[in-house]
Coordinates of C-alpha atoms in Angstrom, one line a residue:
X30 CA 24.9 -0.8 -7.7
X31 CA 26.2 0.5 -3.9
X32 CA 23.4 2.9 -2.7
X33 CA 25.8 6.3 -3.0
X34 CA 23.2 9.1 -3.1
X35 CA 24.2 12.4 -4.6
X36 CA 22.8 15.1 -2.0
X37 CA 21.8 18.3 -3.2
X38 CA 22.5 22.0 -1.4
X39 CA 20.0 24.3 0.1
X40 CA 20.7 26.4 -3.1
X41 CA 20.1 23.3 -5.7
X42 CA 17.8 24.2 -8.1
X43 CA 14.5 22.8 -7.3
X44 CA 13.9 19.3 -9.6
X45 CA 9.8 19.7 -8.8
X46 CA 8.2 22.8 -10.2
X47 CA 4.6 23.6 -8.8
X48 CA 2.4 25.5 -11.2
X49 CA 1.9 28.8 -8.8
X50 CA -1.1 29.6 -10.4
X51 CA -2.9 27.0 -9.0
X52 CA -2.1 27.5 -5.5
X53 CA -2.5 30.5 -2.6
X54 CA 0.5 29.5 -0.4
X55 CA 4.2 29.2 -1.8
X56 CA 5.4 25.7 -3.3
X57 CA 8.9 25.9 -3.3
X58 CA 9.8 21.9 -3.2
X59 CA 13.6 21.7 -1.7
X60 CA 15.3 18.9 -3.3
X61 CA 17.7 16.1 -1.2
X62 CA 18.8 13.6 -2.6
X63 CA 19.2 12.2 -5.8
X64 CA 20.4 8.7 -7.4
X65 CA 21.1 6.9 -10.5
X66 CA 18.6 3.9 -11.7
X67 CA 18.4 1.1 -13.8
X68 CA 15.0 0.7 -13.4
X69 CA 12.0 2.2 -16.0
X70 CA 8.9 4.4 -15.1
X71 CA 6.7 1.2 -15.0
X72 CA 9.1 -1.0 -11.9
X73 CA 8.9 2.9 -10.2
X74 CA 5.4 3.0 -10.3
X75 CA 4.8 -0.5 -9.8
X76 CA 7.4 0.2 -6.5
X77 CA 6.0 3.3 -5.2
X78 CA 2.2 1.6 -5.8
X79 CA 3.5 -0.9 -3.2
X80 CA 5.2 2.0 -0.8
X81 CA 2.0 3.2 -0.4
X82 CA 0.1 0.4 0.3
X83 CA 2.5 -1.2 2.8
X84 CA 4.4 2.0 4.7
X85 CA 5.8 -0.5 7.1
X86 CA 8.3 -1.6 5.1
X87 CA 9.5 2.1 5.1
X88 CA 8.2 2.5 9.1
X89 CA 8.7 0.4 12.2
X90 CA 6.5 2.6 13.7
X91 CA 3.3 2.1 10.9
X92 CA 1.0 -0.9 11.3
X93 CA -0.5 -0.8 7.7
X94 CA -2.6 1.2 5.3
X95 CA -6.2 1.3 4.9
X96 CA -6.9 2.5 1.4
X97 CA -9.8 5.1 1.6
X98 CA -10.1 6.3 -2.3
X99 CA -8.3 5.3 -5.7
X100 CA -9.4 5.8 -8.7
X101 CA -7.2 6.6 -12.3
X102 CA -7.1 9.8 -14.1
X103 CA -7.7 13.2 -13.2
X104 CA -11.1 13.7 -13.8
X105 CA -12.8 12.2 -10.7
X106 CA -13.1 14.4 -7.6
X107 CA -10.9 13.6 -4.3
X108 CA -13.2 12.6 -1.4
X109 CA -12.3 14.3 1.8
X110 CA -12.1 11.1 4.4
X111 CA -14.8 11.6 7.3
X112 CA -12.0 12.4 10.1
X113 CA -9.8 14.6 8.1
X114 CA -12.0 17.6 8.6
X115 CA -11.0 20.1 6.5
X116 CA -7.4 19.4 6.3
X117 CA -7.9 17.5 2.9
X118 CA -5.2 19.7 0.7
X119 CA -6.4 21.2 -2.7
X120 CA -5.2 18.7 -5.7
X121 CA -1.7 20.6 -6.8
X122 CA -0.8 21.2 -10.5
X123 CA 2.8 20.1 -11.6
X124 CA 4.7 21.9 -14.4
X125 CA 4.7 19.7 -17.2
X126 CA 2.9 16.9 -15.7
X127 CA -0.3 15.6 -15.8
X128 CA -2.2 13.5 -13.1
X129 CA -2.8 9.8 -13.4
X130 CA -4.0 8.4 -10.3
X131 CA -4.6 9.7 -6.4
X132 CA -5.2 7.8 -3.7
X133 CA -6.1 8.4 -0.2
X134 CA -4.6 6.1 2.5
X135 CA -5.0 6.4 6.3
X136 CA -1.5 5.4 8.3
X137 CA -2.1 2.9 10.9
X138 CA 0.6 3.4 13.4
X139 CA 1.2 -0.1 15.7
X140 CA 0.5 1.8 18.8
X141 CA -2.7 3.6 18.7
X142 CA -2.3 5.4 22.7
X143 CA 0.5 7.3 21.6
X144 CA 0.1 7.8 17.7
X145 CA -2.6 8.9 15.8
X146 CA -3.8 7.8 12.4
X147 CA -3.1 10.3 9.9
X148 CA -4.8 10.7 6.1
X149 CA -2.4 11.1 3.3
X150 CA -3.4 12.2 -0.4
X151 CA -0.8 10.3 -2.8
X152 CA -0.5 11.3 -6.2
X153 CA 0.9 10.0 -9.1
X154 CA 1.9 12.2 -12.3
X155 CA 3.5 12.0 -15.8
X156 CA 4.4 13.7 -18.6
X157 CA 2.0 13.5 -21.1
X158 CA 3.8 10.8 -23.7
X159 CA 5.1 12.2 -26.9
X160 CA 6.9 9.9 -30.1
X161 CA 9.9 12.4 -30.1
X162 CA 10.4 12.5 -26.5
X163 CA 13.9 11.6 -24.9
X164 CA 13.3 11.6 -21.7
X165 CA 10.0 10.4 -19.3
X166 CA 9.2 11.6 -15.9
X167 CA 7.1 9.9 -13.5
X168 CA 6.3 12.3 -10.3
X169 CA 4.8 10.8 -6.8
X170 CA 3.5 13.3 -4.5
X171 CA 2.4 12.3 -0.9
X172 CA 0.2 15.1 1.3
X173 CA -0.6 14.6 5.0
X174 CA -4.2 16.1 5.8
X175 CA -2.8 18.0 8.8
X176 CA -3.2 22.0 9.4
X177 CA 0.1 22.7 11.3
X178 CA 3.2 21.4 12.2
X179 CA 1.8 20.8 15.6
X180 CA -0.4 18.2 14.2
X181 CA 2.1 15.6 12.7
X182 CA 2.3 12.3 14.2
X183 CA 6.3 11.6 15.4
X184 CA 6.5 9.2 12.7
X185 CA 6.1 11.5 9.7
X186 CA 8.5 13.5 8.8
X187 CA 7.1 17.4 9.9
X188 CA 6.4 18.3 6.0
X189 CA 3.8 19.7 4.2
X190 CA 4.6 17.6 1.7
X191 CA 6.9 14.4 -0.1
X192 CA 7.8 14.2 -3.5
X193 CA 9.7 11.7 -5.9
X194 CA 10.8 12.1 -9.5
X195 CA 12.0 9.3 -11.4
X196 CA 13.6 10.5 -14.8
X197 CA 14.4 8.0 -17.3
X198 CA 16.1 7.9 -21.0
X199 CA 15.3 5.5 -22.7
X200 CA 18.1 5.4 -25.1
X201 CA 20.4 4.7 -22.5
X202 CA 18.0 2.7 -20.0
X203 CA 19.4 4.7 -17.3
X204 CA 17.7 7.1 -15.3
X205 CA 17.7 9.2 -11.8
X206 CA 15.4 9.0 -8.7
X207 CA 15.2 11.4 -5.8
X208 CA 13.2 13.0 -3.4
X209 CA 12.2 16.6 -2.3
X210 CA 10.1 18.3 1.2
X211 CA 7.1 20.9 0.6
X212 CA 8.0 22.5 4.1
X213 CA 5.8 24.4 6.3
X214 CA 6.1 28.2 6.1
X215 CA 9.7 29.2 7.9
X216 CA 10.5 25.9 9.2
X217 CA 13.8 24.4 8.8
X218 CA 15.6 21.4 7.6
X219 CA 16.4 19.3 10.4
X220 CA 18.8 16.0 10.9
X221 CA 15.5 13.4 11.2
X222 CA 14.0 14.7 8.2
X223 CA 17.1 14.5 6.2
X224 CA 17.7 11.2 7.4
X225 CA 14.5 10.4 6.8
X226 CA 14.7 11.4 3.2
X227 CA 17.8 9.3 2.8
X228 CA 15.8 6.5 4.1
X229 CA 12.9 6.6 2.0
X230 CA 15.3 7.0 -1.4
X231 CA 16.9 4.3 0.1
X232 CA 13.9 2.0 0.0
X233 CA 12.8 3.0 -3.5
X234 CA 16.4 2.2 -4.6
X235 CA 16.9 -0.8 -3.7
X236 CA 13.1 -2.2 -4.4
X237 CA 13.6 -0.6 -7.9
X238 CA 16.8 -2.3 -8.3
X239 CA 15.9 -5.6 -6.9
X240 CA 13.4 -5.7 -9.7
X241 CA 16.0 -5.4 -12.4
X242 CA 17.7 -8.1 -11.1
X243 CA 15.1 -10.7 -11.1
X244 CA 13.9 -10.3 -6.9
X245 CA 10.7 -11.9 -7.1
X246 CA 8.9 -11.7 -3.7
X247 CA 8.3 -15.4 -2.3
X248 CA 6.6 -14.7 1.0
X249 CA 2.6 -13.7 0.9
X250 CA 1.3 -12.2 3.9
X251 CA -2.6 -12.1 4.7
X252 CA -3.7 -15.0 2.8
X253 CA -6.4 -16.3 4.6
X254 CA -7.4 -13.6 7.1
X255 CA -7.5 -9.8 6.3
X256 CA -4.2 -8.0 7.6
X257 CA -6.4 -5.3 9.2
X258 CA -8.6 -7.5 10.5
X259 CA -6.1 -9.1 12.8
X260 CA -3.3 -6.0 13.2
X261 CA -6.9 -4.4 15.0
X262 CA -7.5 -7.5 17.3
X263 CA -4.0 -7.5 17.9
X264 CA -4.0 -4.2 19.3
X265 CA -7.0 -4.2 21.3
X266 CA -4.9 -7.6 22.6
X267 CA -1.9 -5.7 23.4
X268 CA -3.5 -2.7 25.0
X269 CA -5.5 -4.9 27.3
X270 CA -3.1 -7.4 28.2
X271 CA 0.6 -6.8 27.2
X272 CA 1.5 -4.5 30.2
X273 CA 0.5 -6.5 33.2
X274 CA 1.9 -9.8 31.2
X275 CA 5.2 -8.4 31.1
X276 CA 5.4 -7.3 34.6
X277 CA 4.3 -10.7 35.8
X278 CA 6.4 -12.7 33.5
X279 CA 7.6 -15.6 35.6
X280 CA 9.5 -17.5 33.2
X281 CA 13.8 -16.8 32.4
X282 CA 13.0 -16.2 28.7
X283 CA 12.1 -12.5 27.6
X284 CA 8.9 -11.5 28.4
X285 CA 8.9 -8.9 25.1
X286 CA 9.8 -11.3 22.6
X287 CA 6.9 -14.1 24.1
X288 CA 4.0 -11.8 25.1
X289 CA 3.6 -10.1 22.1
X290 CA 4.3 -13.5 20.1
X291 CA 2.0 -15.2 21.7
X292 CA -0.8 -12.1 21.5
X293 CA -0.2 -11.9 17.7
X294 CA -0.6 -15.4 17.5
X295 CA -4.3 -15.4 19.3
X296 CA -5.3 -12.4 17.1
X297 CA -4.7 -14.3 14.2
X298 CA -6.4 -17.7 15.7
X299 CA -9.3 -15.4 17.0
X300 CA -10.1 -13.9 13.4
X301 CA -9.4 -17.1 11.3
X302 CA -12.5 -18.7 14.0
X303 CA -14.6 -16.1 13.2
X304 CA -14.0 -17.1 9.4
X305 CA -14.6 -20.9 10.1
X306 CA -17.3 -20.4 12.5
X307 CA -19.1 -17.4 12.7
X308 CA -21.9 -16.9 15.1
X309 CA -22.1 -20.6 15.5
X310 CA -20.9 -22.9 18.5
X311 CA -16.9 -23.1 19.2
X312 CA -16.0 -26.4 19.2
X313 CA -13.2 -26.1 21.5
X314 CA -9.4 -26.2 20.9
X315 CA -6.3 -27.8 22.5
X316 CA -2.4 -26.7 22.5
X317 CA -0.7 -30.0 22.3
X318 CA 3.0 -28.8 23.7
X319 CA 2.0 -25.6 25.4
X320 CA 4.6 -24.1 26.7
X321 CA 4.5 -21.4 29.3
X322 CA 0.4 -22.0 28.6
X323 CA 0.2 -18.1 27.7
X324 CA -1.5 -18.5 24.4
X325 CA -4.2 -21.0 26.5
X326 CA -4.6 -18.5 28.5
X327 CA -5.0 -15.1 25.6
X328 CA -7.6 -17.1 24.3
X329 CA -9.9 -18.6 27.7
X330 CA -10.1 -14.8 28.4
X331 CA -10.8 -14.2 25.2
X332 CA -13.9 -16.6 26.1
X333 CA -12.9 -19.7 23.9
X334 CA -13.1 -23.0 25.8
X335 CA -10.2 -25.3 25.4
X336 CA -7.0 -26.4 27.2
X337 CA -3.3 -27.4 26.6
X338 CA -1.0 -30.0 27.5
X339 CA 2.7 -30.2 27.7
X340 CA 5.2 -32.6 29.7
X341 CA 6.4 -30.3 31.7
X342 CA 4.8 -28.0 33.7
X343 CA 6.5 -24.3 33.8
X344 CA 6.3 -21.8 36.9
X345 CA 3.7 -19.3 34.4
X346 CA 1.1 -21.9 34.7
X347 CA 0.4 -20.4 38.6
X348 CA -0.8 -17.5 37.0
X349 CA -2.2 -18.7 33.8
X350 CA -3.6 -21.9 34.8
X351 CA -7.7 -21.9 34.7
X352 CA -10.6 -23.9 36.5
X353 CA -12.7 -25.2 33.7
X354 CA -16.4 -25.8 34.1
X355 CA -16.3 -28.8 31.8
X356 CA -13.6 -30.7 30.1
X357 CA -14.4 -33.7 27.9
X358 CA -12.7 -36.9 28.9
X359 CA -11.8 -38.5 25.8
X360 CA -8.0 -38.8 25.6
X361 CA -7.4 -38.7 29.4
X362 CA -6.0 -41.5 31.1
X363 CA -8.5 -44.4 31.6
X364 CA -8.2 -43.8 35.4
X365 CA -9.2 -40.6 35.1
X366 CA -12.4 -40.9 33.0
X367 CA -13.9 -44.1 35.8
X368 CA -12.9 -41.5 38.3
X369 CA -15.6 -39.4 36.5
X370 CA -17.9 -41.5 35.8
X371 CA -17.8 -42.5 39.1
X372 CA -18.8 -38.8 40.2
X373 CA -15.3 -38.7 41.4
X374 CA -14.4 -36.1 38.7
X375 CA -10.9 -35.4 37.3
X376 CA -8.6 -32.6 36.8
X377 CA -10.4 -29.6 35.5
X378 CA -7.5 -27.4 34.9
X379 CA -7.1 -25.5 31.7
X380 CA -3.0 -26.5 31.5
X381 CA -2.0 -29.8 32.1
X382 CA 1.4 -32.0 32.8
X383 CA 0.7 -34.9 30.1
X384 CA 3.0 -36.6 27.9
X385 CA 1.6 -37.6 24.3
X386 CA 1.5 -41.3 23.2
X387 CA -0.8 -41.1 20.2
X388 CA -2.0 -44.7 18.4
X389 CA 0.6 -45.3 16.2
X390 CA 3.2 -45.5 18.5
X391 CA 0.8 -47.5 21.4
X392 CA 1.8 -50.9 20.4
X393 CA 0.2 -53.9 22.4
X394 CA 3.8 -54.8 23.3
X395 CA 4.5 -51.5 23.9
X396 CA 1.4 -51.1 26.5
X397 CA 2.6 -54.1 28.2
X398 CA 5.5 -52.9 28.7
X399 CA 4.5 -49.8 29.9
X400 CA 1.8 -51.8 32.5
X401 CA 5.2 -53.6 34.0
X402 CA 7.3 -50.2 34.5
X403 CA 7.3 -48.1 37.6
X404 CA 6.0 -45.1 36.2
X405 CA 2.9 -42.6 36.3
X406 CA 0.2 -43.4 33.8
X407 CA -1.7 -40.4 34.6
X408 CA 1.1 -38.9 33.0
X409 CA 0.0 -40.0 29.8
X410 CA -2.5 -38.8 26.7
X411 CA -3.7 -41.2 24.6
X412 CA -3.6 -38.6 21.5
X413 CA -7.9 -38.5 20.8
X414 CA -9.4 -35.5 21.0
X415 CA -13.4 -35.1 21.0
X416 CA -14.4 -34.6 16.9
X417 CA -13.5 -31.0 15.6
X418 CA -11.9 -29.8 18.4
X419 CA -9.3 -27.1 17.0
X420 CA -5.6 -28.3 17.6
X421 CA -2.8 -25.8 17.9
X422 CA 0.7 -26.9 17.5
X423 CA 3.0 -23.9 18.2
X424 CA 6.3 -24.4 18.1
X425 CA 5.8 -27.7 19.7
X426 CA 8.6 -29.1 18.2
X427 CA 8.7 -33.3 18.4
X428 CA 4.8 -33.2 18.4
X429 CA 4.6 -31.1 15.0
X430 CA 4.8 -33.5 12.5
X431 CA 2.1 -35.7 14.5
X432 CA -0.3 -32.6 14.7
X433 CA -2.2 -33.7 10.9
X434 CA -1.9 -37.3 12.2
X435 CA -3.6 -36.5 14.9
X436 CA -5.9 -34.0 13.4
X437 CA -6.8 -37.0 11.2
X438 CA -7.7 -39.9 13.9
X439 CA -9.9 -37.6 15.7
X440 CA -11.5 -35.4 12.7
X441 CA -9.9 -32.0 14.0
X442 CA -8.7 -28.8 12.4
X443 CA -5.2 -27.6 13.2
X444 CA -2.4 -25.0 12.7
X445 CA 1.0 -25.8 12.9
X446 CA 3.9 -22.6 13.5
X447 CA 6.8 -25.1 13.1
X448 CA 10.2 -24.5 14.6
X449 CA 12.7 -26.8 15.5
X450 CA 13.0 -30.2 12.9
X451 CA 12.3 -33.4 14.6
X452 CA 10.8 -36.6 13.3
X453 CA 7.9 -39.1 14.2
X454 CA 9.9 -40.6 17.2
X455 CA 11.2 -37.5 18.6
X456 CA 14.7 -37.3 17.2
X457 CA 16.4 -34.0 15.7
X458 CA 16.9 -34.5 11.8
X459 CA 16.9 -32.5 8.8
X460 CA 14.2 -33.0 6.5
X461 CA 14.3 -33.3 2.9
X462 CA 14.6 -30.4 1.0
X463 CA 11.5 -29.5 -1.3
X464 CA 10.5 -30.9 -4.0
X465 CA 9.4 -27.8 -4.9
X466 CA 12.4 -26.2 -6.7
X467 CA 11.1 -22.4 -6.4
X468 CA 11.2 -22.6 -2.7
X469 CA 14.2 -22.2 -0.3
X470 CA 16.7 -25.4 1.0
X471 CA 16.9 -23.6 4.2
X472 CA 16.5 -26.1 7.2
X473 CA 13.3 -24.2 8.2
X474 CA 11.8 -24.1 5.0
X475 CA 12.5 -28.1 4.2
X476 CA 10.8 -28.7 7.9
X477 CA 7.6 -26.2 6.4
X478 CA 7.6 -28.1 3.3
X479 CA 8.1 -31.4 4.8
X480 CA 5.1 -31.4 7.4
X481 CA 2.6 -29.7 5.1
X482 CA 3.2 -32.8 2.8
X483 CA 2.5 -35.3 5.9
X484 CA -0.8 -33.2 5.9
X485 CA -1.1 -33.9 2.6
X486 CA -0.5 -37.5 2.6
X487 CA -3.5 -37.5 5.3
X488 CA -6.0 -35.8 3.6
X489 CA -5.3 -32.5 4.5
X490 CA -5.7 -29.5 2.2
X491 CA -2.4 -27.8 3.3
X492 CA -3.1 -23.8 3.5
X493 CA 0.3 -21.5 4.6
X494 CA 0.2 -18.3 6.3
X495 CA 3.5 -16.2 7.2
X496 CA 2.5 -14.8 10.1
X497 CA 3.2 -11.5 11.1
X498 CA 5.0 -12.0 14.9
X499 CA 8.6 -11.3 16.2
X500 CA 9.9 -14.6 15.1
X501 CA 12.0 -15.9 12.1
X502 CA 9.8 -19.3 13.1
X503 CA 6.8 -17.6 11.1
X504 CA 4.8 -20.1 9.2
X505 CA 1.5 -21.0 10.1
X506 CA 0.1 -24.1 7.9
X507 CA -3.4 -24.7 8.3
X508 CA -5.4 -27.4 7.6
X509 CA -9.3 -26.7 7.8
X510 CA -10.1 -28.1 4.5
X511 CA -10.4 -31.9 3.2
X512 CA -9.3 -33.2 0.1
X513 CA -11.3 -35.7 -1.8
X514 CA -11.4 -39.3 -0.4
X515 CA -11.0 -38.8 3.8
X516 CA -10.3 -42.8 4.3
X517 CA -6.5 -42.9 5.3
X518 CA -4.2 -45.3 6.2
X519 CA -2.6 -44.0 9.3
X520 CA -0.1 -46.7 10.2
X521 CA 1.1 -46.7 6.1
X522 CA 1.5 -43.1 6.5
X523 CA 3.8 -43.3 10.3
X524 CA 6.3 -45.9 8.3
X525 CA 6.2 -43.7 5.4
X526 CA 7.8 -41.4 7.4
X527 CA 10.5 -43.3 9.4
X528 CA 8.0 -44.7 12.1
X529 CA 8.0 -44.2 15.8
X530 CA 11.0 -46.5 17.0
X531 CA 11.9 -44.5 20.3
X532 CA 9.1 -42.6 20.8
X533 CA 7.7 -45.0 23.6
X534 CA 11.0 -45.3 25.2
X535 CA 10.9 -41.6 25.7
X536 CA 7.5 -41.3 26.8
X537 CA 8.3 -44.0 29.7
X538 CA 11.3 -41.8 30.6
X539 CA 9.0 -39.0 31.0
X540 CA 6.1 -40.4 32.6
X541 CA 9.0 -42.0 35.4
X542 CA 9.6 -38.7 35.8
X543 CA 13.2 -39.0 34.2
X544 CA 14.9 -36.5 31.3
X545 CA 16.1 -37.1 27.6
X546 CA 18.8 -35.1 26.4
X547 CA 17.3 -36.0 22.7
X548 CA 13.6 -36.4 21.9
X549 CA 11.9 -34.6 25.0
X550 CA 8.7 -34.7 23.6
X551 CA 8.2 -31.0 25.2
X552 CA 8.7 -27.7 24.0
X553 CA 10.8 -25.2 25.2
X554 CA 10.2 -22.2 23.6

């Protein structure tokens, strides 16, 4: 069914009666819009439940909810939140209707400087069941705690109150949705709260409907770290860092899209180490495939030690590049570690032009040749990483699927944000599509599915996140966790999955200082 809303006249008789008697100040609800259903009482409650727990599906402007009270039936008092004051409204009575369930929620708006939170009652009614009754009505009521029109945040609509009735006859299995304003006293309609009305029918329609026709929701947000939990790091990111990042962006690509990428990212990264460490040491990380070196740099300020490494270096690293106080040797170029042993030291810079050669693909021919080729060894990372050193692979393209390879020679954890499909040597290719038969062919989610079962195959307990950052290249797979047996067969595993032929040819380009049009072994995003 088309959405095609029937909207309803100033003069329409109002669909929600408020029982008078129970209040001081009129309740005259003015009714909007209205539209036919197909879906029962219990898909519109089960919709609205979700409405109200996620208002930024209906809200660009809203973070979240944090969910302050809710409890069934009427019988329990409503709390009055700590910072509503008292602008907690008085529980309203509803003319044939009895209440079920209320819930306080607080909206979280993504940009705290200019929005406030605001508290909002929700309540859900019905009419009390009967065998001979034709028709059921299921009534949700949402009330801002706010004393004036003066006092609503720009992304509420300037009500006193919302209302939606779903009506539903059984017999037919057809029924009607639509929504009504409480206004404030002699304030008018205007254009953005009709339009906003027609949005928020909108979104009930078409959730409602989606469930009738068999939607099921594949994507599962917050799975290992607590939405608020990182939506509040991520703002106390942005409002420290975002402004002065953008005006100093020194790359061609937009500074929008990348800043606040790369500051969602860190948020999350920063909150799932707090899980996996606590109070204890950091064990340091490493961005195999960089980039711009941003996120490196998000997190040293943050006050995590660690470093990143990509083949090319990008004008950014001027500004984000950092003089570490220490930097373990192991997997720097063999030069480089006598030079330090030597009290000669080596390069102590937190973002690094290196070009990855990991074990697998070192063969002893390969190293010969390499030894005979006028080219820059110090050019080159031997893939080892010191023992539990956290590995970050995003969107580094050719060296995704290595990242659980080389989590496993060196013991480390990882996350992988995959983006563009290559193989073990480099190459672009498609990769299977899943075996599982419940998840999407797309080429993104075969390379997803694809790489998590290489972590798999090397002992990796595989854990997915879909991340919430301005990118359709949103899945974060984790691997912190071993299963069973850790003894792997590393080389078994590289031919299982095509094996490296190329790689090294690349890497000698690179390290001469020469370009590949295919298998760059860098990431440019």
């Amino acid at each position: 069914m088309v959405f095609k809303p029937d909207e309803l006249s100033e003069a329409a008789a109002p669909v929600v009666l408020q029982d008078i008697e129970s209040s001081t100040t009129t309740c005259t609800w003015r009714p909007f819009f209205r539209h036919d259903c197909t879906f029962n009482p219990a898909i519109f409650t089960d919709v609205m439940i979700n409405l109200i727990k996620n208002p930024n599906i209906n809200s660009s402007w809203l973070f979240r909810a944090d969910i302050l009270h809710d409890a069934e039936g009427s019988s329990q008092p409503i709390p009055t939140p700590v910072e509503s004051g008292d602008h907690s409204p008085s529980t309203p009575s509803f003319v044939g209707f009895e209440l079920r369930r209320h819930i306080i929620r607080r909206l979280i708006p993504r940009n705290t400087m200019r929005d406030k939170p605001l508290d909002q009652t929700c309540l859900i009614y019905q009419c009390p069941s009967s065998s001979d009754e034709v028709r059921e009505q299921t009534l949700v009521i949402y009330l801002p705690h706010v004393a004036s029109e003066a006092d609503m945040p720009f992304y509420h609509p300037v009500v006193r109150g919302i209302a939606f009735l779903h009506e539903w006859t059984a017999v037919e299995s057809r029924g009607s949705v639509s929504v009504s304003y409480l206004f404030f006293d002699e304030s008018e309609p205007s254009i953005k709260n009709t339009r906003t009305a027609l949005h928020l029918l909108e979104a009930i329609y078409k959730h409602g409907q989606g469930r009738v026709d068999g939607y099921k929701k594949r994507v599962q947000h917050d799975v290992l770290v607590p939405q608020a939990r990182v939506q509040n790091t991520y703002t106390a990111l942005k409002q420290k860092y975002a402004r002065t990042l953008i005006v100093g962006w020194a790359e061609s690509t937009d500074p929008g899209k990348h800043v606040f990428e790369d500051l969602c990212i860190a948020a999350f990264l920063i909150e799932l180490w707090a899980d996996m460490y606590g109070q204890g040491p950091f064990p340091g990380f490493v961005d195999i495939g960089c980039g711009n070196g941003l996120l490196v740099y998000i997190l040293i300020q943050e006050g995590f030690k660690g470093w990143g490494f990509d083949a090319r270096a990008r004008k950014s690293w001027l500004a984000y590049n950092t003089r570490l106080e220490s930097l373990d040797p192991i997997g720097v170029t063999s030069k480089k570690v006598q030079d330090h042993e030597s009290g000669l030291g080596y390069s102590l810079d937190s973002l690094r032009q290196l070009v990855l050669l990991p074990p697998p693909a070192a063969s002893d021919d390969g190293l010969t040749k390499i030894s005979s080729e006028d080219f820059n060894p110090d050019l080159i990372h031997a893939g080892r990483f010191p023992k539990g050193t956290f590995i970050i692979s995003n969107h580094a393209d050719e060296l995704t699927p290595w990242t659980p390879i080389l989590a496993t020679i060196s013991d480390c954890p990882f996350i992988m944000i995959p983006c563009c499909s290559h193989d073990l040597t480099g190459q672009r290719f498609r990769a299977p599509p899943p075996k599982d038969k419940t998840k999407a062919d797309s080429t993104y989610s075969s390379l997803v599915s694809w790489i998590s079962q290489i972590a798999r195959d090397c002992g990796w307990e595989p854990e997915v996140e879909m991340l919430r950052i301005p990118s359709t290249r949103n899945t974060a797979v984790v691997g912190r966790k071993r299963l069973g047996d850790t003894s792997v067969d590393i080389q078994a595993i590289v031919d299982r999955y095509g094996g490296t032929s190329g790689y090294l040819e690349t890497v000698i380009r690179l390290a001469k200082g020469g370009s590949s049009t295919s298998g760059s072994v860098t990431k440019e995003h």
